[in-house]
Coordinates of C-alpha atoms in Angstrom, one line a residue:
Chain A
M1 CA 0.0 0.0 0.0
K2 CA 1.4 3.4 -1.0
I3 CA 0.8 6.0 1.6
V4 CA 1.0 9.8 1.5
L5 CA 1.4 11.5 4.9
L6 CA 0.2 15.1 5.3
G7 CA 1.5 16.6 8.4
S8 CA 4.8 16.6 10.4
G9 CA 3.6 17.1 14.0
N10 CA 3.5 14.7 16.9
V11 CA 0.8 12.4 15.5
A12 CA 2.4 12.4 12.0
T13 CA 5.8 11.7 13.4
H14 CA 4.7 8.7 15.6
L15 CA 2.5 7.4 12.8
A16 CA 5.3 7.6 10.3
Q17 CA 7.6 5.6 12.5
A18 CA 5.0 3.0 13.3
L19 CA 4.1 2.6 9.6
K20 CA 7.7 2.2 8.7
S21 CA 8.4 -0.4 11.4
K22 CA 5.5 -2.5 10.0
G23 CA 6.9 -2.3 6.5
E24 CA 4.3 0.0 5.0
E25 CA 5.5 2.2 2.1
I26 CA 5.3 6.0 2.8
V27 CA 5.9 7.6 -0.6
Q28 CA 5.6 11.3 0.3
I29 CA 5.4 13.6 3.3
Y30 CA 3.8 17.1 3.1
S31 CA 4.2 19.9 5.5
Q32 CA 3.6 23.7 5.2
N33 CA 7.2 23.9 6.4
L34 CA 9.5 22.1 4.0
N35 CA 12.2 21.7 6.7
H36 CA 9.8 19.8 9.0
A37 CA 8.6 17.6 6.1
Q38 CA 12.2 16.9 5.1
L39 CA 13.3 16.1 8.7
L40 CA 10.6 13.4 8.9
A41 CA 11.0 12.2 5.3
D42 CA 14.7 11.6 5.9
R43 CA 13.9 9.1 8.5
I44 CA 11.7 7.0 6.2
P45 CA 13.3 7.9 3.6
C46 CA 10.8 9.4 1.1
E47 CA 10.0 12.5 -0.8
S48 CA 9.2 15.7 1.1
I49 CA 7.0 18.5 -0.2
D50 CA 5.5 21.8 0.9
N51 CA 3.3 22.4 -2.1
L52 CA -0.2 20.7 -2.0
K53 CA -0.3 20.7 -5.8
A54 CA 2.7 18.3 -5.9
I55 CA 0.8 15.6 -4.0
K56 CA 1.1 12.2 -5.7
T57 CA -2.3 11.2 -7.1
D58 CA -1.7 7.4 -7.3
A59 CA -1.4 6.5 -3.6
D60 CA -3.7 4.1 -1.9
L61 CA -4.0 6.0 1.3
Y62 CA -3.7 9.7 2.3
I63 CA -3.4 10.3 6.0
I64 CA -4.1 13.9 7.0
A65 CA -2.5 14.4 10.4
V66 CA -2.6 18.2 10.9
K67 CA -4.5 20.6 13.1
D68 CA -8.2 20.2 13.0
D69 CA -8.9 23.5 11.3
A70 CA -6.4 22.8 8.5
I71 CA -8.0 19.4 7.5
E72 CA -10.6 20.9 5.2
S73 CA -8.3 23.0 3.1
I74 CA -6.0 20.0 2.6
A75 CA -8.9 17.9 1.5
D76 CA -9.7 20.5 -1.2
H77 CA -6.5 19.4 -2.9
L78 CA -7.4 15.7 -2.8
K79 CA -10.6 15.8 -4.8
A80 CA -9.1 14.0 -7.7
V81 CA -7.5 11.1 -5.9
S82 CA -9.1 7.7 -6.0
G83 CA -7.3 6.4 -2.9
L84 CA -8.8 6.5 0.7
V85 CA -8.4 9.8 2.5
V86 CA -8.4 9.7 6.3
H87 CA -7.9 12.3 9.0
T88 CA -6.6 11.5 12.5
S89 CA -8.8 14.0 14.5
G90 CA -11.0 13.1 17.5
T91 CA -13.4 15.9 17.0
T92 CA -13.7 16.4 13.2
D93 CA -16.7 14.9 11.3
I94 CA -16.0 12.4 8.6
Q95 CA -18.2 14.6 6.4
V96 CA -15.5 17.3 6.3
L97 CA -13.7 14.8 4.1
S98 CA -16.5 12.9 2.5
S99 CA -18.0 16.1 1.1
K100 CA -14.8 16.6 -0.9
V101 CA -13.0 13.3 -1.6
K102 CA -14.2 10.1 -3.2
H103 CA -13.4 7.8 -0.2
A104 CA -13.2 9.1 3.3
G105 CA -12.3 7.7 6.6
V106 CA -10.9 8.3 10.1
L107 CA -7.9 6.8 11.9
Y108 CA -7.9 8.4 15.3
P109 CA -5.1 7.3 17.7
L110 CA -6.2 7.8 21.3
Q111 CA -2.9 8.9 22.9
T112 CA -1.0 11.9 24.1
F113 CA 2.1 12.3 21.9
S114 CA 5.2 14.3 22.6
K115 CA 8.1 14.5 20.1
T116 CA 10.7 13.6 22.7
K117 CA 9.1 10.6 24.4
E118 CA 8.8 7.2 22.6
V119 CA 5.5 5.4 22.9
S120 CA 4.8 1.8 21.9
F121 CA 2.3 2.3 19.1
E122 CA 1.0 -1.3 19.5
E123 CA -0.6 -0.3 22.8
I124 CA -2.4 2.7 21.4
P125 CA -6.1 2.3 20.8
L126 CA -6.9 3.2 17.1
C127 CA -10.4 4.3 16.3
I128 CA -11.5 3.8 12.7
E129 CA -14.4 4.9 10.6
A130 CA -15.0 4.9 6.8
T131 CA -17.8 5.9 4.4
D132 CA -18.0 2.4 2.8
E133 CA -17.4 -1.2 3.9
S134 CA -14.6 -2.0 1.6
H135 CA -12.5 0.9 2.7
L136 CA -13.3 0.2 6.4
S137 CA -11.8 -3.2 5.9
I138 CA -8.7 -1.7 4.3
L139 CA -8.4 0.6 7.3
Q140 CA -9.1 -2.3 9.7
N141 CA -6.2 -4.3 8.1
L142 CA -3.8 -1.5 8.4
A143 CA -4.8 -0.5 11.9
S144 CA -4.5 -4.1 13.2
K145 CA -0.9 -4.2 12.0
L146 CA -0.2 -1.1 14.0
S147 CA -2.1 -1.7 17.2
Q148 CA -3.5 -4.5 19.3
Q149 CA -6.6 -2.4 20.0
V150 CA -8.7 -1.3 17.1
Y151 CA -12.2 0.1 17.5
H152 CA -14.9 0.8 14.9
L153 CA -16.5 4.0 16.2
G154 CA -19.1 6.3 14.7
G155 CA -18.4 10.0 14.8
D156 CA -20.6 10.6 17.9
Q157 CA -18.7 8.0 19.9
R158 CA -15.4 9.2 18.7
K159 CA -16.2 12.7 19.9
V160 CA -17.3 11.5 23.3
L161 CA -14.1 9.6 23.5
H162 CA -12.1 12.7 22.7
L163 CA -14.0 14.6 25.4
A164 CA -13.4 11.9 27.9
A165 CA -9.7 12.0 27.0
V166 CA -9.6 15.7 27.9
F167 CA -10.8 14.8 31.4
A168 CA -8.5 11.8 31.8
C169 CA -5.4 13.3 30.2
N170 CA -5.4 17.1 29.7
F171 CA -7.2 18.0 33.0
T172 CA -5.3 15.3 34.9
N173 CA -2.0 16.7 33.7
H174 CA -3.1 20.2 34.7
L175 CA -3.8 18.9 38.2
Y176 CA -0.2 17.6 38.3
T177 CA 0.9 21.1 37.4
L178 CA -1.2 22.7 40.2
A179 CA 0.3 20.2 42.6
H180 CA 3.8 21.1 41.4
Q181 CA 2.9 24.8 41.9
L182 CA 1.9 24.2 45.5
L183 CA 5.1 22.1 46.2
Q184 CA 7.4 24.7 44.5
Q185 CA 6.0 27.5 46.6
N186 CA 7.0 25.5 49.7
D187 CA 10.4 24.4 48.6
L188 CA 9.3 20.9 47.9
D189 CA 10.5 19.0 44.9
F190 CA 8.1 17.5 42.3
E191 CA 10.0 14.2 42.7
I192 CA 8.4 13.6 46.1
I193 CA 4.9 13.2 44.5
R194 CA 5.9 11.1 41.5
P195 CA 5.3 7.7 43.1
L196 CA 1.8 8.8 44.2
I197 CA 1.0 9.9 40.6
K198 CA 2.2 6.6 39.2
E199 CA 0.3 4.5 41.7
T200 CA -2.9 6.6 41.1
A201 CA -2.7 5.7 37.4
D202 CA -1.6 2.1 38.0
K203 CA -4.6 1.5 40.3
V204 CA -7.1 2.1 37.5
M205 CA -5.3 -0.2 35.2
V206 CA -6.9 -3.1 37.1
S207 CA -9.8 -1.3 38.9
L208 CA -12.5 1.1 37.9
P209 CA -11.7 4.6 39.3
E210 CA -15.0 5.0 41.2
K211 CA -14.1 1.8 43.2
V212 CA -10.7 3.2 44.4
Q213 CA -11.5 6.8 45.2
T214 CA -9.8 8.0 48.3
G215 CA -9.2 11.4 50.1
P216 CA -11.1 13.7 52.4
A217 CA -14.0 14.5 50.0
A218 CA -14.7 10.7 49.4
R219 CA -14.8 10.0 53.2
G220 CA -16.7 13.1 54.0
D221 CA -13.9 14.4 56.2
E222 CA -15.1 18.0 56.7
T223 CA -12.3 18.9 59.1
T224 CA -9.6 18.2 56.5
L225 CA -11.6 19.8 53.7
N226 CA -11.9 23.0 55.8
K227 CA -8.2 23.0 56.6
H228 CA -7.3 22.7 52.9
F229 CA -9.7 25.3 52.0
S230 CA -8.1 27.8 54.4
M231 CA -4.6 26.9 53.2
L232 CA -5.7 28.1 49.7
N233 CA -7.1 31.5 50.9
N234 CA -4.4 33.3 49.0
M235 CA -4.9 31.3 45.9
P236 CA -8.5 31.9 44.9
E237 CA -8.3 30.0 41.6
L238 CA -6.9 26.8 43.3
Q239 CA -9.5 27.2 46.0
H240 CA -12.3 27.3 43.4
I241 CA -10.9 24.2 41.8
Y242 CA -10.6 22.5 45.2
Q243 CA -14.2 23.3 46.0
T244 CA -15.6 22.3 42.6
L245 CA -13.9 18.9 42.5
S246 CA -14.5 18.1 46.2
D247 CA -18.2 18.8 45.7
S248 CA -18.3 16.7 42.6
I249 CA -16.7 13.8 44.6
K250 CA -19.0 14.2 47.5
F251 CA -22.1 14.1 45.4
M252 CA -21.0 11.2 43.3
P253 CA -23.4 8.2 43.5
K254 CA -21.6 5.4 45.4
Chain B
M1 CA 13.1 -2.4 68.3
K2 CA 9.8 -3.4 69.8
I3 CA 6.9 -1.9 67.9
V4 CA 3.2 -1.5 68.8
L5 CA 0.9 -0.8 65.9
L6 CA -2.4 1.0 66.6
G7 CA -4.7 0.6 63.6
S8 CA -5.7 -2.0 61.1
G9 CA -6.7 0.0 58.0
N10 CA -4.8 0.4 54.7
V11 CA -1.8 2.3 56.1
A12 CA -1.5 0.0 59.1
T13 CA -1.7 -3.1 56.9
H14 CA 0.9 -2.0 54.4
L15 CA 3.2 -0.7 57.2
A16 CA 2.9 -3.9 59.1
Q17 CA 4.0 -6.0 56.1
A18 CA 6.8 -3.6 55.3
L19 CA 8.1 -3.7 58.9
K20 CA 7.9 -7.5 59.0
S21 CA 9.7 -7.9 55.8
K22 CA 12.6 -5.8 57.2
G23 CA 12.8 -7.9 60.3
E24 CA 11.3 -5.4 62.7
E25 CA 9.5 -6.8 65.7
I26 CA 5.8 -5.9 65.9
V27 CA 4.7 -7.0 69.4
Q28 CA 1.1 -6.0 69.4
I29 CA -1.6 -4.7 67.1
Y30 CA -4.6 -2.7 68.4
S31 CA -7.9 -2.1 66.6
Q32 CA -11.3 -1.0 67.9
N33 CA -12.5 -4.1 66.1
L34 CA -10.8 -7.2 67.5
N35 CA -11.4 -9.2 64.3
H36 CA -9.5 -6.6 62.3
A37 CA -6.7 -6.5 64.7
Q38 CA -6.5 -10.3 64.8
L39 CA -6.6 -10.7 61.0
L40 CA -3.5 -8.5 60.7
A41 CA -1.8 -9.8 63.8
D42 CA -2.0 -13.4 62.4
R43 CA 0.1 -12.3 59.5
I44 CA 3.0 -11.1 61.7
P45 CA 2.3 -13.1 64.0
C46 CA 1.8 -11.1 67.2
E47 CA -0.8 -10.3 69.9
S48 CA -4.0 -8.5 69.0
I49 CA -6.0 -6.3 71.3
D50 CA -9.1 -4.1 71.2
N51 CA -8.7 -2.5 74.6
L52 CA -6.4 0.5 74.8
K53 CA -5.7 -0.2 78.5
A54 CA -4.0 -3.4 77.5
I55 CA -1.3 -1.7 75.4
K56 CA 2.2 -2.8 76.3
T57 CA 4.1 0.0 78.0
D58 CA 7.7 -1.2 77.3
A59 CA 7.8 -0.9 73.5
D60 CA 10.3 1.4 71.8
L61 CA 7.9 2.7 69.1
Y62 CA 4.1 3.2 69.0
I63 CA 2.7 3.8 65.5
I64 CA -0.8 5.3 65.4
A65 CA -2.2 4.6 62.0
V66 CA -5.9 5.5 62.4
K67 CA -8.3 8.1 61.1
D68 CA -7.1 11.6 61.9
D69 CA -9.9 12.4 64.4
A70 CA -9.1 9.2 66.5
I71 CA -5.4 10.0 67.0
E72 CA -5.8 12.3 70.0
S73 CA -8.0 9.9 72.0
I74 CA -5.4 7.1 71.4
A75 CA -2.6 9.3 72.5
D76 CA -4.5 9.8 75.8
H77 CA -3.7 6.2 76.6
L78 CA 0.0 6.5 75.8
K79 CA 0.9 9.2 78.4
A80 CA 2.8 6.7 80.6
V81 CA 5.0 5.1 77.9
S82 CA 8.6 6.2 77.5
G83 CA 9.0 5.0 73.8
L84 CA 8.5 7.2 70.8
V85 CA 4.9 7.8 69.7
V86 CA 4.3 8.7 66.1
H87 CA 1.2 9.2 63.9
T88 CA 1.0 8.6 60.1
S89 CA -1.2 11.6 59.2
G90 CA -0.5 14.2 56.5
T91 CA -2.7 16.9 58.2
T92 CA -2.4 16.4 61.9
D93 CA 0.0 18.6 64.0
I94 CA 2.7 16.9 65.9
Q95 CA 1.5 18.9 68.9
V96 CA -1.6 16.6 69.1
L97 CA 0.8 14.0 70.3
S98 CA 3.6 16.1 72.0
S99 CA 1.0 17.7 74.3
K100 CA 0.3 14.2 75.7
V101 CA 3.2 11.8 75.3
K102 CA 6.8 12.1 76.3
H103 CA 8.4 11.7 72.8
A104 CA 6.4 12.5 69.7
G105 CA 7.0 12.1 66.0
V106 CA 5.4 11.7 62.6
L107 CA 5.9 9.0 60.0
Y108 CA 3.8 10.0 57.0
P109 CA 3.9 7.7 53.9
L110 CA 2.9 9.7 50.8
Q111 CA 1.0 7.1 48.9
T112 CA -2.5 5.9 48.1
F113 CA -3.2 2.5 49.6
S114 CA -5.8 0.0 48.8
K115 CA -6.1 -3.3 50.7
T116 CA -6.2 -5.3 47.6
K117 CA -3.3 -3.9 45.6
E118 CA 0.3 -4.5 46.6
V119 CA 2.7 -1.6 46.6
S120 CA 6.4 -1.7 46.8
F121 CA 7.0 0.1 50.1
E122 CA 10.6 0.9 49.2
E123 CA 9.3 3.3 46.5
I124 CA 7.0 5.2 48.9
P125 CA 8.3 8.6 50.1
L126 CA 8.3 8.7 53.9
C127 CA 8.1 12.1 55.6
I128 CA 9.4 12.2 59.2
E129 CA 9.3 14.6 62.0
A130 CA 10.1 14.4 65.7
T131 CA 10.2 16.6 68.8
D132 CA 13.8 15.9 69.5
E133 CA 17.0 15.1 67.6
S134 CA 17.6 11.7 69.1
H135 CA 14.2 10.4 68.3
L136 CA 14.4 11.9 64.8
S137 CA 17.5 9.8 64.2
I138 CA 15.7 6.7 65.5
L139 CA 12.9 7.4 63.0
Q140 CA 15.4 8.2 60.3
N141 CA 17.0 4.8 60.7
L142 CA 13.8 3.0 60.6
A143 CA 12.4 4.9 57.7
S144 CA 15.6 4.4 55.7
K145 CA 15.2 0.6 56.1
L146 CA 11.6 0.8 54.8
S147 CA 12.0 3.3 51.9
Q148 CA 14.6 4.7 49.6
Q149 CA 13.1 8.2 49.9
V150 CA 13.0 9.7 53.3
Y151 CA 12.3 13.4 53.9
H152 CA 12.6 15.5 57.1
L153 CA 9.6 17.8 56.8
G154 CA 8.1 20.3 59.3
G155 CA 4.4 20.3 59.9
D156 CA 3.7 23.1 57.4
Q157 CA 5.5 21.4 54.6
R158 CA 3.9 18.1 55.3
K159 CA 0.4 19.7 55.2
V160 CA 1.2 21.4 51.8
L161 CA 2.4 18.0 50.6
H162 CA -0.9 16.4 51.7
L163 CA -2.9 19.2 49.9
A164 CA -0.8 18.7 46.7
A165 CA -1.5 15.0 47.0
V166 CA -5.2 15.7 46.9
F167 CA -4.8 17.5 43.6
A168 CA -2.4 14.9 42.1
C169 CA -4.2 11.8 43.4
N170 CA -7.7 12.2 44.7
F171 CA -8.9 14.8 42.1
T172 CA -7.0 13.0 39.3
N173 CA -8.8 9.7 40.2
H174 CA -12.1 11.6 40.2
L175 CA -11.4 12.9 36.7
Y176 CA -10.8 9.3 35.6
T177 CA -14.3 8.6 37.1
L178 CA -15.9 11.4 35.2
A179 CA -14.2 10.1 32.0
H180 CA -15.6 6.7 32.8
Q181 CA -19.1 8.1 33.2
L182 CA -18.9 9.8 29.8
L183 CA -17.7 6.6 28.2
Q184 CA -20.3 4.4 29.9
Q185 CA -23.2 6.7 28.7
N186 CA -22.0 6.1 25.2
D187 CA -21.4 2.3 25.4
L188 CA -17.7 2.7 25.4
D189 CA -15.5 0.6 27.7
F190 CA -13.1 2.1 30.2
E191 CA -10.4 -0.2 28.8
I192 CA -10.2 2.1 25.7
I193 CA -8.8 5.0 27.8
R194 CA -6.4 3.1 30.0
P195 CA -3.3 3.5 27.8
L196 CA -3.9 7.2 27.7
I197 CA -4.1 7.4 31.5
K198 CA -1.0 5.4 31.8
E199 CA 1.0 7.5 29.3
T200 CA -0.2 10.8 30.9
A201 CA 1.3 9.7 34.3
D202 CA 4.4 8.2 32.7
K203 CA 5.2 11.4 30.9
V204 CA 5.6 13.3 34.2
M205 CA 7.9 10.7 35.6
V206 CA 10.6 12.3 33.4
S207 CA 9.2 15.7 32.6
L208 CA 7.5 18.5 34.6
P209 CA 3.8 18.6 33.9
E210 CA 3.7 22.2 32.8
K211 CA 6.1 21.3 30.0
V212 CA 4.0 18.5 28.5
Q213 CA 0.5 20.0 28.8
T214 CA -1.6 19.3 25.7
G215 CA -5.3 19.6 24.6
P216 CA -7.6 22.3 23.3
A217 CA -7.3 24.7 26.3
A218 CA -3.5 24.6 26.1
R219 CA -3.4 25.4 22.4
G220 CA -6.3 28.0 22.6
D221 CA -8.5 25.9 20.3
E222 CA -11.8 27.7 20.9
T223 CA -13.6 25.7 18.3
T224 CA -13.0 22.4 20.1
L225 CA -13.6 24.0 23.5
N226 CA -17.0 25.2 22.3
K227 CA -17.9 21.9 20.8
H228 CA -17.1 20.1 24.1
F229 CA -19.0 22.7 26.1
S230 CA -22.1 22.0 24.0
M231 CA -21.7 18.3 24.3
L232 CA -22.0 18.7 28.1
N233 CA -25.2 20.8 28.0
N234 CA -27.2 18.0 29.7
M235 CA -24.5 17.5 32.4
P236 CA -24.2 20.9 34.1
E237 CA -21.8 19.6 36.7
L238 CA -19.3 18.3 34.2
Q239 CA -19.7 21.4 32.1
H240 CA -18.8 23.5 35.1
I241 CA -15.7 21.3 35.8
Y242 CA -14.8 21.5 32.1
Q243 CA -15.0 25.3 32.1
T244 CA -13.2 25.7 35.4
L245 CA -10.2 23.5 34.4
S246 CA -10.0 24.8 30.9
D247 CA -9.9 28.4 32.2
S248 CA -7.2 27.4 34.6
I249 CA -5.1 25.9 31.8
K250 CA -5.6 28.9 29.6
F251 CA -4.5 31.4 32.2
M252 CA -1.5 29.4 33.3
P253 CA 1.7 31.3 32.8
K254 CA 3.8 29.5 30.2

């Protein structure tokens, strides 16, 4: 299968490496910034371009791994191709593609990528969708080579998943940041709290989170809740977050 | 060193096992509930009691690992002992003990314990405090046998650490619960989001969280923020949390 990759960010980079490692043929990488495209293309190796008019038209698969708001304008340049065109976005409708290209699909990897940290692609859930059955099965074959977890999801489910991921990943990481802020202000190193963060995540690998909730709000310990609230008197934003999340824990059905 | 353990909950259970594995001598375990005391004492083995008047008076160390609001009344029964009396609480002043017993201290393990999941005690940061230098060094010696990370912290620092732990552990776990709730309502299994949770925690084992923040709020992606906000129209509580945490991410100094 000949693949054209459009994008050179975190998702594109990890996807390119995973595809390469499975012996898939990436024939071209596009980026607005030619240096970025070239840097990634050199690792494959393959052609790099920064001009959408230079996209090869005979590939089997076009993977658009760019910012959500740039997907549509790239699809405009793929109207002529007969291969399958997929995006990798959690929130973008498949219609954004299917209204423009002949065969549209979605290949959404549910993971947080950073350019510096390696991830094992085989452990990343891949959510796929396509406008017709034959292309869904092409996508299924490819996704199964890349990952052990492949899910067929409609657009509504995929969007919910993306929203849930914001809670479980982005918001969670921000809470780590707020914890770090508190520690820093009191000359405590972030290192001290790392084992706790790790164990908190490890616990829900085998249990459901609602079964292992601990802390003052969960046990209705008003004395500690009040102490903590007072300690945040000079940090109204953290105080508000403390109150909001503690209330949410308290009123959670058990 | 002869040790009396007061408590039979999660902290007491993990502590008892760790002390035993390091060859420390637990001579007695107290619990309000004799069955609970006995269950744990059988594993050591040692004597179990449910009567505070039966506490041995010749031990070297008394570890009070009970709910915060029960510490003081237990200390009332330890006025006569000449050994060191410590509690294991993140939020309780050392004065609660030192106003009653001859030698007081704190041995606070910074971890989230569940009775069912094993944790490696050696990786748990132990925060210690004592009213005098000689007992601090006794505590230091014991703590260093149990864990590779021992910190001397005053009460104020310990309380901040406990507060930071609520953000990094209790609130984080609650966000996992909210993510689960969203998934469940849309027939999606929690399994699909586990790799993301793991990677989010793994990332901050080597990086600082503020350096690896991702998501719509961090990149100022108002389109996605608005989409998510609308998706939560029927869940005002989650909508409020979404808004609160997104605002906090947006206004974070970079």
